[in-house]
mmCIF file of N, CA and C in Angstrom:
data_model
loop_
_atom_site.group_PDB
_atom_site.id
_atom_site.type_symbol
_atom_site.label_atom_id
_atom_site.label_comp_id
_atom_site.label_asym_id
_atom_site.label_seq_id
_atom_site.Cartn_x
_atom_site.Cartn_y
_atom_site.Cartn_z
ATOM 1 N N UNK A 867 -33.187 -23.138 70.223
ATOM 2 C CA UNK A 867 -31.953 -22.520 69.818
ATOM 3 C C UNK A 867 -32.071 -22.043 68.368
ATOM 4 N N UNK A 868 -31.605 -20.858 68.108
ATOM 5 C CA UNK A 868 -31.718 -20.285 66.770
ATOM 6 C C UNK A 868 -30.621 -20.833 65.857
ATOM 7 N N UNK A 869 -30.969 -20.957 64.574
ATOM 8 C CA UNK A 869 -30.011 -21.461 63.605
ATOM 9 C C UNK A 869 -28.926 -20.424 63.332
ATOM 10 N N UNK A 870 -27.713 -20.906 63.092
ATOM 11 C CA UNK A 870 -26.618 -20.013 62.732
ATOM 12 C C UNK A 870 -26.753 -19.621 61.259
ATOM 13 N N UNK A 871 -25.970 -18.640 60.846
ATOM 14 C CA UNK A 871 -25.990 -18.213 59.451
ATOM 15 C C UNK A 871 -25.594 -19.366 58.526
ATOM 16 N N UNK A 872 -24.635 -20.155 58.955
ATOM 17 C CA UNK A 872 -24.172 -21.287 58.138
ATOM 18 C C UNK A 872 -25.288 -22.309 57.957
ATOM 19 N N UNK A 873 -26.021 -22.615 59.037
ATOM 20 C CA UNK A 873 -27.129 -23.554 58.949
ATOM 21 C C UNK A 873 -28.210 -23.034 58.005
ATOM 22 N N UNK A 874 -28.518 -21.750 58.105
ATOM 23 C CA UNK A 874 -29.530 -21.156 57.236
ATOM 24 C C UNK A 874 -29.094 -21.199 55.772
ATOM 25 N N UNK A 875 -27.816 -20.923 55.526
ATOM 26 C CA UNK A 875 -27.306 -20.921 54.158
ATOM 27 C C UNK A 875 -27.368 -22.324 53.565
ATOM 28 N N UNK A 876 -26.924 -23.311 54.316
ATOM 29 C CA UNK A 876 -26.951 -24.694 53.826
ATOM 30 C C UNK A 876 -28.400 -25.149 53.629
ATOM 31 N N UNK A 877 -29.275 -24.789 54.562
ATOM 32 C CA UNK A 877 -30.683 -25.133 54.425
ATOM 33 C C UNK A 877 -31.293 -24.536 53.171
ATOM 34 N N UNK A 878 -30.956 -23.296 52.865
ATOM 35 C CA UNK A 878 -31.461 -22.641 51.661
ATOM 36 C C UNK A 878 -30.961 -23.300 50.387
ATOM 37 N N UNK A 879 -29.684 -23.647 50.370
ATOM 38 C CA UNK A 879 -29.101 -24.317 49.201
ATOM 39 C C UNK A 879 -29.777 -25.668 48.987
ATOM 40 N N UNK A 880 -29.908 -26.438 50.072
ATOM 41 C CA UNK A 880 -30.536 -27.754 49.970
ATOM 42 C C UNK A 880 -31.999 -27.642 49.555
ATOM 43 N N UNK A 881 -32.695 -26.657 50.092
ATOM 44 C CA UNK A 881 -34.113 -26.487 49.778
ATOM 45 C C UNK A 881 -34.311 -26.240 48.286
ATOM 46 N N UNK A 882 -33.523 -25.351 47.731
ATOM 47 C CA UNK A 882 -33.649 -25.016 46.312
ATOM 48 C C UNK A 882 -33.316 -26.222 45.428
ATOM 49 N N UNK A 883 -32.194 -26.875 45.700
ATOM 50 C CA UNK A 883 -31.779 -28.006 44.872
ATOM 51 C C UNK A 883 -32.697 -29.212 45.052
ATOM 52 N N UNK A 884 -33.159 -29.453 46.272
ATOM 53 C CA UNK A 884 -34.071 -30.573 46.516
ATOM 54 C C UNK A 884 -35.381 -30.392 45.771
ATOM 55 N N UNK A 885 -35.909 -29.179 45.743
ATOM 56 C CA UNK A 885 -37.155 -28.920 45.020
ATOM 57 C C UNK A 885 -37.001 -29.274 43.551
ATOM 58 N N UNK A 886 -35.889 -28.885 42.964
ATOM 59 C CA UNK A 886 -35.639 -29.193 41.553
ATOM 60 C C UNK A 886 -35.495 -30.697 41.331
ATOM 61 N N UNK A 887 -34.739 -31.365 42.188
ATOM 62 C CA UNK A 887 -34.508 -32.803 42.040
ATOM 63 C C UNK A 887 -35.812 -33.581 42.189
ATOM 64 N N UNK A 888 -36.605 -33.258 43.207
ATOM 65 C CA UNK A 888 -37.834 -34.005 43.458
ATOM 66 C C UNK A 888 -38.886 -33.751 42.381
ATOM 67 N N UNK A 889 -39.003 -32.519 41.924
ATOM 68 C CA UNK A 889 -39.992 -32.227 40.879
ATOM 69 C C UNK A 889 -39.601 -32.908 39.574
ATOM 70 N N UNK A 890 -38.304 -32.911 39.255
ATOM 71 C CA UNK A 890 -37.827 -33.581 38.045
ATOM 72 C C UNK A 890 -38.063 -35.089 38.143
ATOM 73 N N UNK A 891 -37.820 -35.660 39.321
ATOM 74 C CA UNK A 891 -38.036 -37.096 39.516
ATOM 75 C C UNK A 891 -39.516 -37.448 39.392
ATOM 76 N N UNK A 892 -40.389 -36.574 39.877
ATOM 77 C CA UNK A 892 -41.833 -36.821 39.785
ATOM 78 C C UNK A 892 -42.271 -36.808 38.322
ATOM 79 N N UNK A 893 -41.769 -35.858 37.555
ATOM 80 C CA UNK A 893 -42.139 -35.776 36.139
ATOM 81 C C UNK A 893 -41.569 -36.960 35.370
ATOM 82 N N UNK A 894 -40.305 -37.312 35.623
ATOM 83 C CA UNK A 894 -39.686 -38.448 34.942
ATOM 84 C C UNK A 894 -40.352 -39.765 35.321
ATOM 85 N N UNK A 895 -40.870 -39.840 36.548
ATOM 86 C CA UNK A 895 -41.533 -41.056 37.015
ATOM 87 C C UNK A 895 -42.968 -41.184 36.536
ATOM 88 N N UNK A 896 -43.437 -40.214 35.770
ATOM 89 C CA UNK A 896 -44.781 -40.284 35.226
ATOM 90 C C UNK A 896 -45.861 -39.778 36.158
ATOM 91 N N UNK A 897 -45.485 -39.039 37.183
ATOM 92 C CA UNK A 897 -46.470 -38.505 38.123
ATOM 93 C C UNK A 897 -46.893 -37.108 37.684
ATOM 94 N N UNK A 898 -47.748 -37.053 36.704
ATOM 95 C CA UNK A 898 -48.268 -35.769 36.225
ATOM 96 C C UNK A 898 -49.357 -35.304 37.186
ATOM 97 N N UNK A 899 -49.413 -34.018 37.434
ATOM 98 C CA UNK A 899 -50.435 -33.465 38.307
ATOM 99 C C UNK A 899 -50.083 -33.528 39.782
ATOM 100 N N UNK A 900 -48.884 -33.996 40.102
ATOM 101 C CA UNK A 900 -48.431 -34.042 41.492
ATOM 102 C C UNK A 900 -47.435 -32.917 41.698
ATOM 103 N N UNK A 901 -47.678 -32.127 42.723
ATOM 104 C CA UNK A 901 -46.778 -31.017 43.035
ATOM 105 C C UNK A 901 -46.060 -31.335 44.337
ATOM 106 N N UNK A 902 -44.749 -31.326 44.273
ATOM 107 C CA UNK A 902 -43.925 -31.548 45.460
ATOM 108 C C UNK A 902 -43.144 -30.272 45.717
ATOM 109 N N UNK A 903 -43.354 -29.686 46.889
ATOM 110 C CA UNK A 903 -42.582 -28.495 47.228
ATOM 111 C C UNK A 903 -41.878 -28.728 48.562
ATOM 112 N N UNK A 904 -40.707 -28.176 48.670
ATOM 113 C CA UNK A 904 -39.922 -28.285 49.893
ATOM 114 C C UNK A 904 -40.211 -27.031 50.706
ATOM 115 N N UNK A 905 -40.975 -27.197 51.785
ATOM 116 C CA UNK A 905 -41.387 -26.025 52.544
ATOM 117 C C UNK A 905 -40.317 -25.548 53.519
ATOM 118 N N UNK A 906 -39.511 -26.468 54.054
ATOM 119 C CA UNK A 906 -38.465 -26.054 54.987
ATOM 120 C C UNK A 906 -37.384 -27.124 55.055
ATOM 121 N N UNK A 907 -36.161 -26.682 55.225
ATOM 122 C CA UNK A 907 -35.034 -27.581 55.492
ATOM 123 C C UNK A 907 -34.317 -27.025 56.711
ATOM 124 N N UNK A 908 -34.259 -27.820 57.772
ATOM 125 C CA UNK A 908 -33.505 -27.389 58.955
ATOM 126 C C UNK A 908 -32.327 -28.344 59.148
ATOM 127 N N UNK A 909 -31.173 -27.752 59.363
ATOM 128 C CA UNK A 909 -29.924 -28.501 59.479
ATOM 129 C C UNK A 909 -29.468 -28.457 60.933
ATOM 130 N N UNK A 910 -28.979 -29.602 61.442
ATOM 131 C CA UNK A 910 -28.500 -29.653 62.816
ATOM 132 C C UNK A 910 -27.230 -28.815 62.961
ATOM 133 N N UNK A 911 -26.856 -28.535 64.203
ATOM 134 C CA UNK A 911 -25.697 -27.663 64.452
ATOM 135 C C UNK A 911 -24.386 -28.253 63.939
ATOM 136 N N UNK A 912 -24.275 -29.581 63.951
ATOM 137 C CA UNK A 912 -23.048 -30.194 63.441
ATOM 138 C C UNK A 912 -23.117 -30.458 61.934
ATOM 139 N N UNK A 913 -24.190 -30.023 61.286
ATOM 140 C CA UNK A 913 -24.383 -30.114 59.829
ATOM 141 C C UNK A 913 -24.392 -31.552 59.324
ATOM 142 N N UNK A 914 -24.773 -32.501 60.168
ATOM 143 C CA UNK A 914 -24.768 -33.900 59.747
ATOM 144 C C UNK A 914 -26.141 -34.402 59.318
ATOM 145 N N UNK A 915 -27.211 -33.749 59.770
ATOM 146 C CA UNK A 915 -28.563 -34.186 59.447
ATOM 147 C C UNK A 915 -29.371 -32.988 58.963
ATOM 148 N N UNK A 916 -30.091 -33.198 57.873
ATOM 149 C CA UNK A 916 -30.994 -32.163 57.358
ATOM 150 C C UNK A 916 -32.410 -32.731 57.397
ATOM 151 N N UNK A 917 -33.289 -32.062 58.127
ATOM 152 C CA UNK A 917 -34.695 -32.451 58.181
ATOM 153 C C UNK A 917 -35.425 -31.680 57.090
ATOM 154 N N UNK A 918 -36.038 -32.434 56.177
ATOM 155 C CA UNK A 918 -36.686 -31.850 55.011
ATOM 156 C C UNK A 918 -38.191 -32.005 55.167
ATOM 157 N N UNK A 919 -38.910 -30.883 55.118
ATOM 158 C CA UNK A 919 -40.363 -30.893 55.241
ATOM 159 C C UNK A 919 -40.967 -30.656 53.868
ATOM 160 N N UNK A 920 -41.803 -31.607 53.420
ATOM 161 C CA UNK A 920 -42.378 -31.576 52.082
ATOM 162 C C UNK A 920 -43.873 -31.299 52.126
ATOM 163 N N UNK A 921 -44.330 -30.491 51.191
ATOM 164 C CA UNK A 921 -45.760 -30.310 50.954
ATOM 165 C C UNK A 921 -46.066 -31.006 49.639
ATOM 166 N N UNK A 922 -46.992 -31.947 49.670
ATOM 167 C CA UNK A 922 -47.321 -32.724 48.482
ATOM 168 C C UNK A 922 -48.798 -32.525 48.166
ATOM 169 N N UNK A 923 -49.075 -32.173 46.915
ATOM 170 C CA UNK A 923 -50.447 -31.992 46.471
ATOM 171 C C UNK A 923 -50.689 -32.918 45.300
ATOM 172 N N UNK A 924 -51.716 -33.691 45.265
ATOM 173 C CA UNK A 924 -52.842 -33.828 46.189
ATOM 174 C C UNK A 924 -52.460 -34.618 47.440
ATOM 175 N N UNK A 925 -53.144 -34.318 48.531
ATOM 176 C CA UNK A 925 -52.807 -34.894 49.829
ATOM 177 C C UNK A 925 -53.027 -36.391 49.911
ATOM 178 N N UNK A 926 -53.959 -36.931 49.118
ATOM 179 C CA UNK A 926 -54.257 -38.361 49.223
ATOM 180 C C UNK A 926 -53.086 -39.240 48.797
ATOM 181 N N UNK A 927 -52.180 -38.702 47.997
ATOM 182 C CA UNK A 927 -51.015 -39.466 47.549
ATOM 183 C C UNK A 927 -49.765 -39.152 48.367
ATOM 184 N N UNK A 928 -49.895 -38.307 49.354
ATOM 185 C CA UNK A 928 -48.727 -37.806 50.078
ATOM 186 C C UNK A 928 -47.969 -38.910 50.804
ATOM 187 N N UNK A 929 -48.664 -39.773 51.536
ATOM 188 C CA UNK A 929 -47.982 -40.792 52.336
ATOM 189 C C UNK A 929 -47.251 -41.802 51.456
ATOM 190 N N UNK A 930 -47.902 -42.240 50.372
ATOM 191 C CA UNK A 930 -47.265 -43.193 49.456
ATOM 192 C C UNK A 930 -46.048 -42.573 48.789
ATOM 193 N N UNK A 931 -46.170 -41.312 48.416
ATOM 194 C CA UNK A 931 -45.057 -40.618 47.783
ATOM 195 C C UNK A 931 -43.901 -40.414 48.755
ATOM 196 N N UNK A 932 -44.238 -40.107 50.011
ATOM 197 C CA UNK A 932 -43.201 -39.933 51.030
ATOM 198 C C UNK A 932 -42.418 -41.228 51.235
ATOM 199 N N UNK A 933 -43.105 -42.364 51.249
ATOM 200 C CA UNK A 933 -42.411 -43.656 51.389
ATOM 201 C C UNK A 933 -41.474 -43.903 50.208
ATOM 202 N N UNK A 934 -41.923 -43.543 49.009
ATOM 203 C CA UNK A 934 -41.069 -43.684 47.829
ATOM 204 C C UNK A 934 -39.846 -42.797 47.907
ATOM 205 N N UNK A 935 -40.036 -41.582 48.386
ATOM 206 C CA UNK A 935 -38.910 -40.654 48.531
ATOM 207 C C UNK A 935 -37.935 -41.171 49.573
ATOM 208 N N UNK A 936 -38.473 -41.667 50.688
ATOM 209 C CA UNK A 936 -37.588 -42.201 51.740
ATOM 210 C C UNK A 936 -36.794 -43.406 51.251
ATOM 211 N N UNK A 937 -37.419 -44.250 50.436
ATOM 212 C CA UNK A 937 -36.696 -45.420 49.945
ATOM 213 C C UNK A 937 -35.616 -45.041 48.932
ATOM 214 N N UNK A 938 -35.758 -43.896 48.281
ATOM 215 C CA UNK A 938 -34.769 -43.432 47.306
ATOM 216 C C UNK A 938 -33.838 -42.356 47.870
ATOM 217 N N UNK A 939 -33.775 -42.244 49.189
ATOM 218 C CA UNK A 939 -32.941 -41.221 49.821
ATOM 219 C C UNK A 939 -31.476 -41.285 49.383
ATOM 220 N N UNK A 940 -30.845 -42.469 49.273
ATOM 221 C CA UNK A 940 -29.439 -42.478 48.831
ATOM 222 C C UNK A 940 -29.241 -41.882 47.432
ATOM 223 N N UNK A 941 -30.170 -42.158 46.521
ATOM 224 C CA UNK A 941 -30.063 -41.585 45.172
ATOM 225 C C UNK A 941 -30.256 -40.071 45.189
ATOM 226 N N UNK A 942 -31.207 -39.611 45.982
ATOM 227 C CA UNK A 942 -31.461 -38.178 46.098
ATOM 228 C C UNK A 942 -30.256 -37.483 46.721
ATOM 229 N N UNK A 943 -29.700 -38.106 47.742
ATOM 230 C CA UNK A 943 -28.528 -37.537 48.421
ATOM 231 C C UNK A 943 -27.337 -37.445 47.463
ATOM 232 N N UNK A 944 -27.168 -38.473 46.624
ATOM 233 C CA UNK A 944 -26.070 -38.477 45.654
ATOM 234 C C UNK A 944 -26.263 -37.355 44.625
ATOM 235 N N UNK A 945 -27.488 -37.208 44.137
ATOM 236 C CA UNK A 945 -27.783 -36.141 43.166
ATOM 237 C C UNK A 945 -27.518 -34.766 43.775
ATOM 238 N N UNK A 946 -27.927 -34.592 45.034
ATOM 239 C CA UNK A 946 -27.670 -33.319 45.717
ATOM 240 C C UNK A 946 -26.172 -33.080 45.908
ATOM 241 N N UNK A 947 -25.436 -34.133 46.238
ATOM 242 C CA UNK A 947 -23.991 -33.999 46.431
ATOM 243 C C UNK A 947 -23.323 -33.551 45.134
ATOM 244 N N UNK A 948 -23.790 -34.072 44.001
ATOM 245 C CA UNK A 948 -23.234 -33.662 42.713
ATOM 246 C C UNK A 948 -23.526 -32.190 42.424
ATOM 247 N N UNK A 949 -24.725 -31.741 42.801
ATOM 248 C CA UNK A 949 -25.107 -30.350 42.541
ATOM 249 C C UNK A 949 -24.390 -29.368 43.467
ATOM 250 N N UNK A 950 -24.092 -29.786 44.694
ATOM 251 C CA UNK A 950 -23.534 -28.860 45.688
ATOM 252 C C UNK A 950 -22.062 -29.140 46.007
ATOM 253 N N UNK A 951 -21.378 -29.868 45.141
ATOM 254 C CA UNK A 951 -20.009 -30.264 45.471
ATOM 255 C C UNK A 951 -19.045 -29.084 45.596
ATOM 256 N N UNK A 952 -19.369 -27.949 45.013
ATOM 257 C CA UNK A 952 -18.496 -26.778 45.143
ATOM 258 C C UNK A 952 -18.887 -25.892 46.327
ATOM 259 N N UNK A 953 -19.999 -26.234 46.993
ATOM 260 C CA UNK A 953 -20.460 -25.427 48.113
ATOM 261 C C UNK A 953 -20.369 -26.161 49.447
ATOM 262 N N UNK A 954 -20.492 -27.476 49.427
ATOM 263 C CA UNK A 954 -20.459 -28.266 50.663
ATOM 264 C C UNK A 954 -19.385 -29.339 50.581
ATOM 265 N N UNK A 955 -18.687 -29.538 51.683
ATOM 266 C CA UNK A 955 -17.712 -30.625 51.736
ATOM 267 C C UNK A 955 -18.394 -31.962 51.919
ATOM 268 N N UNK A 956 -19.330 -31.994 52.869
ATOM 269 C CA UNK A 956 -20.033 -33.240 53.175
ATOM 270 C C UNK A 956 -21.524 -33.007 53.053
ATOM 271 N N UNK A 957 -22.207 -33.968 52.469
ATOM 272 C CA UNK A 957 -23.660 -33.876 52.327
ATOM 273 C C UNK A 957 -24.302 -34.426 53.599
ATOM 274 N N UNK A 958 -25.187 -33.655 54.218
ATOM 275 C CA UNK A 958 -25.860 -34.167 55.422
ATOM 276 C C UNK A 958 -26.809 -35.316 55.080
ATOM 277 N N UNK A 959 -27.063 -36.172 56.063
ATOM 278 C CA UNK A 959 -28.072 -37.211 55.894
ATOM 279 C C UNK A 959 -29.435 -36.541 55.818
ATOM 280 N N UNK A 960 -30.294 -37.057 54.962
ATOM 281 C CA UNK A 960 -31.594 -36.448 54.744
ATOM 282 C C UNK A 960 -32.687 -37.240 55.453
ATOM 283 N N UNK A 961 -33.548 -36.529 56.164
ATOM 284 C CA UNK A 961 -34.722 -37.123 56.795
ATOM 285 C C UNK A 961 -35.935 -36.381 56.265
ATOM 286 N N UNK A 962 -36.893 -37.116 55.694
ATOM 287 C CA UNK A 962 -38.048 -36.499 55.057
ATOM 288 C C UNK A 962 -39.287 -36.615 55.931
ATOM 289 N N UNK A 963 -40.061 -35.524 55.990
ATOM 290 C CA UNK A 963 -41.304 -35.460 56.755
ATOM 291 C C UNK A 963 -42.355 -34.731 55.929
ATOM 292 N N UNK A 964 -43.625 -35.038 56.209
ATOM 293 C CA UNK A 964 -44.734 -34.321 55.573
ATOM 294 C C UNK A 964 -44.981 -33.040 56.375
ATOM 295 N N UNK A 965 -45.085 -31.928 55.682
ATOM 296 C CA UNK A 965 -45.415 -30.656 56.320
ATOM 297 C C UNK A 965 -46.929 -30.506 56.290
ATOM 298 N N UNK A 966 -47.554 -30.663 57.441
ATOM 299 C CA UNK A 966 -49.013 -30.604 57.503
ATOM 300 C C UNK A 966 -49.514 -29.275 58.056
ATOM 301 N N UNK A 967 -48.693 -28.260 58.038
ATOM 302 C CA UNK A 967 -49.107 -26.967 58.583
ATOM 303 C C UNK A 967 -50.240 -26.351 57.773
ATOM 304 N N UNK A 968 -50.258 -26.560 56.446
ATOM 305 C CA UNK A 968 -51.349 -26.017 55.630
ATOM 306 C C UNK A 968 -52.671 -26.703 55.956
ATOM 307 N N UNK A 969 -52.637 -28.008 56.212
ATOM 308 C CA UNK A 969 -53.851 -28.725 56.603
ATOM 309 C C UNK A 969 -54.362 -28.221 57.948
ATOM 310 N N UNK A 970 -53.453 -27.952 58.848
ATOM 311 C CA UNK A 970 -53.818 -27.454 60.172
ATOM 312 C C UNK A 970 -54.498 -26.080 60.057
ATOM 313 N N UNK A 971 -53.906 -25.203 59.264
ATOM 314 C CA UNK A 971 -54.474 -23.872 59.064
ATOM 315 C C UNK A 971 -55.844 -23.969 58.386
ATOM 316 N N UNK A 972 -55.948 -24.846 57.407
ATOM 317 C CA UNK A 972 -57.212 -25.035 56.698
ATOM 318 C C UNK A 972 -58.295 -25.560 57.647
ATOM 319 N N UNK A 973 -57.934 -26.454 58.538
ATOM 320 C CA UNK A 973 -58.885 -26.964 59.526
ATOM 321 C C UNK A 973 -59.388 -25.877 60.460
ATOM 322 N N UNK A 974 -58.498 -25.004 60.868
ATOM 323 C CA UNK A 974 -58.894 -23.886 61.735
ATOM 324 C C UNK A 974 -59.851 -22.960 60.981
ATOM 325 N N UNK A 975 -59.534 -22.666 59.734
ATOM 326 C CA UNK A 975 -60.406 -21.797 58.942
ATOM 327 C C UNK A 975 -61.779 -22.419 58.749
ATOM 328 N N UNK A 976 -61.815 -23.740 58.471
ATOM 329 C CA UNK A 976 -63.103 -24.430 58.321
ATOM 330 C C UNK A 976 -63.907 -24.372 59.611
ATOM 331 N N UNK A 977 -63.236 -24.545 60.732
ATOM 332 C CA UNK A 977 -63.927 -24.494 62.022
ATOM 333 C C UNK A 977 -64.510 -23.115 62.276
ATOM 334 N N UNK A 978 -63.773 -22.095 61.917
ATOM 335 C CA UNK A 978 -64.255 -20.737 62.160
ATOM 336 C C UNK A 978 -65.382 -20.337 61.198
ATOM 337 N N UNK A 979 -65.357 -20.876 59.984
ATOM 338 C CA UNK A 979 -66.383 -20.532 59.000
ATOM 339 C C UNK A 979 -67.609 -21.441 59.087
ATOM 340 N N UNK A 980 -67.416 -22.681 59.500
ATOM 341 C CA UNK A 980 -68.487 -23.670 59.463
ATOM 342 C C UNK A 980 -69.379 -23.650 60.679
ATOM 343 N N UNK A 981 -70.281 -24.646 60.715
ATOM 344 C CA UNK A 981 -71.222 -24.718 61.825
ATOM 345 C C UNK A 981 -70.592 -25.274 63.098
ATOM 346 N N UNK A 982 -69.457 -25.920 62.999
ATOM 347 C CA UNK A 982 -68.801 -26.449 64.200
ATOM 348 C C UNK A 982 -67.792 -25.446 64.759
ATOM 349 N N UNK A 983 -68.260 -24.246 64.965
ATOM 350 C CA UNK A 983 -67.433 -23.164 65.477
ATOM 351 C C UNK A 983 -67.474 -23.184 67.011
ATOM 352 N N UNK A 984 -66.371 -23.538 67.670
ATOM 353 C CA UNK A 984 -66.376 -23.611 69.129
ATOM 354 C C UNK A 984 -66.504 -22.247 69.807
ATOM 355 N N UNK A 985 -66.247 -21.180 69.089
ATOM 356 C CA UNK A 985 -66.386 -19.849 69.684
ATOM 357 C C UNK A 985 -67.862 -19.495 69.825
ATOM 358 N N UNK A 986 -68.660 -19.841 68.816
ATOM 359 C CA UNK A 986 -70.084 -19.530 68.846
ATOM 360 C C UNK A 986 -70.885 -20.557 69.644
ATOM 361 N N UNK A 987 -70.491 -21.814 69.568
ATOM 362 C CA UNK A 987 -71.224 -22.894 70.238
ATOM 363 C C UNK A 987 -70.314 -23.516 71.295
ATOM 364 N N UNK A 988 -70.479 -23.115 72.549
ATOM 365 C CA UNK A 988 -69.610 -23.560 73.642
ATOM 366 C C UNK A 988 -69.764 -25.050 73.938
ATOM 367 N N UNK A 989 -70.868 -25.678 73.537
ATOM 368 C CA UNK A 989 -71.057 -27.107 73.777
ATOM 369 C C UNK A 989 -70.035 -27.949 73.014
ATOM 370 N N UNK A 990 -69.526 -27.448 71.901
ATOM 371 C CA UNK A 990 -68.526 -28.175 71.128
ATOM 372 C C UNK A 990 -67.224 -28.333 71.904
ATOM 373 N N UNK A 991 -66.908 -27.387 72.761
ATOM 374 C CA UNK A 991 -65.682 -27.487 73.547
ATOM 375 C C UNK A 991 -65.738 -28.694 74.477
ATOM 376 N N UNK A 992 -66.899 -28.927 75.087
ATOM 377 C CA UNK A 992 -67.041 -30.085 75.964
ATOM 378 C C UNK A 992 -66.905 -31.378 75.180
ATOM 379 N N UNK A 993 -67.455 -31.432 73.974
ATOM 380 C CA UNK A 993 -67.362 -32.633 73.134
ATOM 381 C C UNK A 993 -65.911 -32.919 72.767
ATOM 382 N N UNK A 994 -65.178 -31.890 72.479
ATOM 383 C CA UNK A 994 -63.779 -32.065 72.076
ATOM 384 C C UNK A 994 -62.911 -32.504 73.245
ATOM 385 N N UNK A 995 -63.225 -32.027 74.437
ATOM 386 C CA UNK A 995 -62.442 -32.411 75.618
ATOM 387 C C UNK A 995 -62.647 -33.869 75.961
ATOM 388 N N UNK A 996 -63.836 -34.394 75.740
ATOM 389 C CA UNK A 996 -64.147 -35.779 76.084
ATOM 390 C C UNK A 996 -63.438 -36.762 75.179
ATOM 391 N N UNK A 997 -63.164 -36.355 73.956
ATOM 392 C CA UNK A 997 -62.517 -37.247 72.995
ATOM 393 C C UNK A 997 -61.103 -37.388 73.323
#
C-alpha cells in the first residue's frame, strides 16, 4: 500500500529532525568519526508508529550504537516532540532498524567485480544453493 501525503510529510519532518538530534547526540557523547544518517522514516497509516532506518558508519560499531539508540528512545522521542510541537499533535512511537541496503549493493558489486562472479563461473551457483 502506498503512503499518503500526510504520512510522507510526517516522515520527512521526522527524518530531518531525527538526523539532527542523533548527530548532535553522537558528538556530545564523544563519538567522533561516527556518522549517523537517517535513510528512511516510514509512518503507519494511523500515524502511531514510525519505523526509522539508520545508516551508521563505520559498520563495526553499528549494532552497539543501535542498542544505545534503542535504549534512549524515550529521550529521543521527547526531543523530537519539542521540535515538532507546532506541526504534530502526537509523536509516533519510534522503532529503530539498521539500513543494510548499502552493504547489500556493495556485496553485489564485489561479486560482479571479483573472482567469485556467479555469472562467469556457473559452479558457484551450485555452491550457493547447497548452503
